């Protein structure tokens, strides 16, 4: 891991949901299944980055490993990072159960990973970047840029708020009301914690950050006023 100056942001401190908690780790996949279609998300990611058998891919914030495992079926090697040791252990066990042997799991994050000269064909990250305040998002995105081969692809999916929303009180009350009943209070409470304590930013800020970090945005998609997906190319 990189040695950082003492004024650096400590990305290992959990803000909002605590992804080092054993309860969170054990329940994460069950909760996600109530609001997400993981197989579909993985397929979209794999298609967008045009994953090939000779590719080396980096996933930042792999959580329980679902996406690293899917990616590993179609490429040479996946390096999966997370700042939560518990998540990494859970993901590693899952990858063994699913017969994957081309994934390395490493404890590090956007700010602390040291690539040691290694360059990747693609970097993917989803629902992770919002853990950093905006200043640190730019540092993180520049780090990602420096780890990619020229023309390398960066897939970023995260909670990004729409600057067209005028009345956030009304907007969020609607979002909570429209949650599928099987999601239950625990997901709504996590969303509230997200808005209150985590660092999701606005669409125009995110686009600016991505461009300032040295990427061209090839495709962007915004859903429901709070979810964004970007396919970015290293310039
Ligand atoms: C909401 S989960 C997302 C997991 C997975 N990517 C997914 O799409 O389901 C966020 C994950 O990011 C990790 N994380 C938080 N901050 C991070 C950072 N600065 N660098 C890398 N991982 C981080 C957390 O430990 C957690 O496992």
Coordinates of C-alpha atoms and ligand atoms in Angstrom, one line a residue:
X1 CA 0.0 0.0 0.0
X2 CA 1.1 3.6 -0.8
X3 CA 2.7 5.6 2.0
X4 CA 0.7 8.8 2.1
X5 CA 1.3 12.2 3.7
X6 CA -0.6 12.8 7.1
X7 CA -2.9 15.4 5.5
X8 CA -4.4 12.7 3.2
X9 CA -8.0 11.6 3.6
X10 CA -8.2 8.3 5.5
X11 CA -10.3 6.1 3.1
X12 CA -10.3 3.3 5.7
X13 CA -12.6 5.2 8.0
X14 CA -16.2 4.1 7.3
X15 CA -18.7 7.0 6.7
X16 CA -22.4 6.1 6.5
X17 CA -22.9 2.3 6.1
X18 CA -20.1 0.4 7.8
X19 CA -18.9 -2.2 5.3
X20 CA -16.5 -3.7 7.8
X21 CA -19.4 -4.9 10.0
X22 CA -19.9 -8.7 10.0
X23 CA -23.7 -8.2 9.9
X24 CA -23.5 -5.9 6.8
X25 CA -21.1 -8.3 5.0
X26 CA -23.4 -11.4 5.7
X27 CA -26.6 -9.6 4.7
X28 CA -25.3 -7.5 1.7
X29 CA -26.1 -9.9 -1.1
X30 CA -29.6 -10.7 0.2
X31 CA -30.4 -6.9 0.5
X32 CA -29.0 -6.1 -2.9
X33 CA -31.1 -8.8 -4.5
X34 CA -34.3 -7.0 -3.4
X35 CA -33.4 -3.8 -5.4
X36 CA -30.9 -4.9 -8.1
X37 CA -30.5 -7.4 -10.9
X38 CA -26.8 -8.3 -10.4
X39 CA -26.6 -10.6 -13.5
X40 CA -27.9 -7.9 -15.7
X41 CA -25.6 -5.2 -14.2
X42 CA -22.6 -7.5 -14.7
X43 CA -23.6 -8.2 -18.3
X44 CA -23.9 -4.5 -19.1
X45 CA -20.5 -3.8 -17.5
X46 CA -18.8 -6.6 -19.4
X47 CA -20.3 -5.5 -22.7
X48 CA -19.5 -1.8 -22.2
X49 CA -15.8 -2.4 -21.4
X50 CA -15.6 -4.8 -24.3
X51 CA -13.9 -7.4 -22.1
X52 CA -11.5 -9.8 -23.9
X53 CA -9.8 -13.0 -22.8
X54 CA -6.3 -11.4 -22.7
X55 CA -7.5 -8.4 -20.5
X56 CA -6.2 -7.5 -17.0
X57 CA -9.0 -5.8 -15.0
X58 CA -9.0 -3.9 -11.8
X59 CA -12.2 -3.6 -9.7
X60 CA -12.1 -1.0 -6.9
X61 CA -14.5 -1.7 -4.0
X62 CA -15.4 -5.2 -4.9
X63 CA -17.6 -5.7 -1.9
X64 CA -18.9 -9.4 -1.8
X65 CA -17.1 -10.1 -5.1
X66 CA -20.1 -10.7 -7.4
X67 CA -18.7 -8.5 -10.2
X68 CA -15.1 -9.6 -10.0
X69 CA -16.2 -13.2 -10.2
X70 CA -18.3 -12.5 -13.3
X71 CA -15.5 -10.5 -14.9
X72 CA -13.0 -13.3 -14.2
X73 CA -15.0 -15.7 -16.4
X74 CA -14.2 -13.5 -19.5
X75 CA -10.7 -12.1 -18.9
X76 CA -7.2 -13.2 -18.0
X77 CA -6.9 -11.8 -14.5
X78 CA -8.9 -9.6 -12.1
X79 CA -7.4 -7.6 -9.2
X80 CA -10.1 -6.9 -6.7
X81 CA -9.6 -4.2 -4.1
X82 CA -11.6 -3.2 -1.1
X83 CA -10.8 -1.4 2.1
X84 CA -12.9 -3.9 4.2
X85 CA -10.9 -7.0 5.1
X86 CA -14.2 -8.7 5.9
X87 CA -15.6 -8.1 2.5
X88 CA -12.4 -9.3 0.8
X89 CA -12.5 -12.6 2.8
X90 CA -16.2 -13.1 2.0
X91 CA -15.5 -12.4 -1.7
X92 CA -12.4 -14.7 -1.8
X93 CA -14.4 -17.6 -0.2
X94 CA -17.2 -17.1 -2.7
X95 CA -14.8 -17.1 -5.7
X96 CA -13.3 -20.4 -4.5
X97 CA -16.9 -21.9 -4.2
X98 CA -17.6 -20.7 -7.7
X99 CA -14.4 -22.3 -9.1
X100 CA -12.5 -19.1 -10.0
X101 CA -8.7 -19.0 -9.6
X102 CA -7.8 -15.9 -11.6
X103 CA -8.8 -13.2 -9.0
X104 CA -6.4 -11.6 -6.6
X105 CA -8.1 -9.9 -3.6
X106 CA -6.1 -7.0 -2.0
X107 CA -6.8 -4.6 0.8
X108 CA -6.5 -1.1 -0.7
X109 CA -8.6 1.6 -2.1
X110 CA -8.7 4.5 -4.6
X111 CA -6.2 6.5 -2.7
X112 CA -3.9 3.8 -1.2
X113 CA -3.5 1.2 -4.0
X114 CA 0.0 1.1 -5.4
X115 CA 0.0 -0.3 -8.9
X116 CA 3.9 -0.6 -9.0
X117 CA 4.0 0.1 -12.7
X118 CA 1.2 -2.3 -13.6
X119 CA -1.3 -1.0 -16.2
X120 CA -4.8 -2.4 -16.7
X121 CA -6.9 -2.8 -19.8
X122 CA -10.0 -1.7 -17.8
X123 CA -10.9 -0.4 -14.4
X124 CA -14.4 -0.9 -13.0
X125 CA -16.0 0.5 -9.9
X126 CA -19.6 0.7 -8.7
X127 CA -21.3 2.2 -5.7
X128 CA -17.9 3.1 -4.2
X129 CA -16.7 6.6 -5.4
X130 CA -19.3 8.4 -3.3
X131 CA -17.4 7.3 -0.2
X132 CA -14.9 10.1 -1.0
X133 CA -15.6 13.9 -0.7
X134 CA -15.3 15.7 -4.1
X135 CA -11.7 16.9 -3.7
X136 CA -10.7 13.3 -3.1
X137 CA -12.8 12.0 -5.9
X138 CA -10.6 13.9 -8.3
X139 CA -7.4 12.5 -6.8
X140 CA -9.0 9.0 -7.0
X141 CA -10.0 9.5 -10.6
X142 CA -6.5 10.7 -11.5
X143 CA -5.1 7.6 -9.8
X144 CA -7.5 5.4 -11.9
X145 CA -6.4 7.2 -15.1
X146 CA -2.7 6.6 -14.3
X147 CA -3.3 2.9 -13.9
X148 CA -4.9 2.4 -17.3
X149 CA -3.2 1.6 -20.6
X150 CA -3.6 4.3 -23.2
X151 CA -7.2 4.1 -24.5
X152 CA -8.1 1.9 -21.5
X153 CA -11.7 1.8 -20.4
X154 CA -13.1 3.0 -17.1
X155 CA -16.6 1.9 -16.1
X156 CA -18.0 4.0 -13.3
X157 CA -21.5 3.5 -11.8
X158 CA -22.6 5.4 -8.7
X159 CA -25.2 7.4 -6.9
X160 CA -25.1 10.8 -8.6
X161 CA -27.9 13.3 -8.1
X162 CA -29.7 15.2 -10.8
X163 CA -29.2 18.9 -10.7
X164 CA -32.6 19.2 -12.5
X165 CA -34.4 18.2 -9.3
X166 CA -35.9 21.3 -7.8
X167 CA -37.6 20.0 -4.7
X168 CA -35.4 17.4 -3.0
X169 CA -37.9 17.0 0.0
X170 CA -40.6 15.9 -2.4
X171 CA -38.3 13.9 -4.6
X172 CA -36.8 11.8 -1.8
X173 CA -40.3 11.2 -0.3
X174 CA -41.3 9.8 -3.6
X175 CA -38.2 7.7 -3.9
X176 CA -38.8 6.1 -0.5
X177 CA -42.5 5.5 -1.3
X178 CA -41.7 3.7 -4.6
X179 CA -39.2 1.3 -3.1
X180 CA -40.3 -2.3 -3.7
X181 CA -42.0 -3.7 -0.6
X182 CA -39.5 -6.6 -0.3
X183 CA -36.7 -4.0 0.1
X184 CA -38.2 -3.1 3.5
X185 CA -37.1 -0.5 6.0
X186 CA -33.4 -1.5 6.1
X187 CA -32.8 -0.4 2.5
X188 CA -34.7 2.9 3.0
X189 CA -32.7 3.6 6.2
X190 CA -29.5 2.9 4.4
X191 CA -30.5 5.3 1.6
X192 CA -31.3 8.0 4.3
X193 CA -27.8 7.4 5.8
X194 CA -26.3 7.7 2.3
X195 CA -27.9 11.1 1.6
X196 CA -27.1 12.3 5.1
X197 CA -23.5 11.1 5.6
X198 CA -21.9 9.9 2.4
X199 CA -20.6 12.1 -0.4
X200 CA -22.7 11.5 -3.6
X201 CA -22.4 14.5 -5.8
X202 CA -24.3 16.2 -8.7
X203 CA -24.2 15.1 -12.4
X204 CA -22.4 18.2 -13.6
X205 CA -19.7 17.9 -10.9
X206 CA -19.1 14.2 -11.7
X207 CA -18.8 14.9 -15.4
X208 CA -16.3 17.7 -14.7
X209 CA -14.3 15.5 -12.3
X210 CA -14.1 12.7 -14.9
X211 CA -13.0 15.0 -17.6
X212 CA -10.4 16.8 -15.4
X213 CA -9.0 13.5 -14.5
X214 CA -8.0 12.9 -18.2
X215 CA -11.0 10.9 -19.5
X216 CA -13.3 11.3 -22.4
X217 CA -16.9 10.3 -21.5
X218 CA -17.9 7.9 -24.2
X219 CA -21.3 7.1 -22.8
X220 CA -23.4 8.3 -19.9
X221 CA -26.7 7.1 -18.6
X222 CA -28.8 8.6 -15.8
X223 CA -31.6 6.6 -14.1
X224 CA -34.3 7.8 -11.7
X225 CA -32.5 11.0 -10.8
X226 CA -29.9 9.3 -8.6
X227 CA -28.0 6.6 -10.5
X228 CA -25.4 7.2 -13.1
X229 CA -23.3 5.0 -15.3
X230 CA -20.3 6.3 -17.3
X231 CA -18.1 4.5 -19.8
X232 CA -14.9 6.6 -19.9
X233 CA -11.8 6.3 -22.1
X234 CA -8.3 7.3 -21.0
X235 CA -7.3 10.2 -23.3
Ligands
LIG1 C1 -22.0 -0.3 -1.6 S1 -20.6 -1.4 -1.6 C2 -20.5 -1.8 -3.3 C3 -19.9 -3.2 -3.5 C4 -20.0 -3.6 -5.0 N1 -19.1 -2.8 -5.8 C5 -21.4 -3.6 -5.6 O1 -21.6 -3.0 -6.6 O2 -22.3 -4.2 -5.0 C6 -19.2 -0.3 -1.3 C7 -17.9 -1.1 -1.1 O3 -16.8 -0.1 -1.3 C8 -15.9 -0.3 -0.3 N2 -15.1 1.0 -0.2 C9 -15.5 2.1 0.5 N3 -14.6 3.1 0.3 C10 -13.7 2.6 -0.5 C11 -12.5 3.1 -1.1 N4 -12.1 4.4 -0.8 N5 -11.7 2.3 -1.9 C12 -12.1 1.1 -2.2 N6 -13.2 0.5 -1.7 C13 -14.0 1.3 -0.9 C14 -16.7 -0.7 0.9 O4 -15.8 -1.4 1.8 C15 -17.7 -1.7 0.3 O5 -17.3 -3.0 0.2

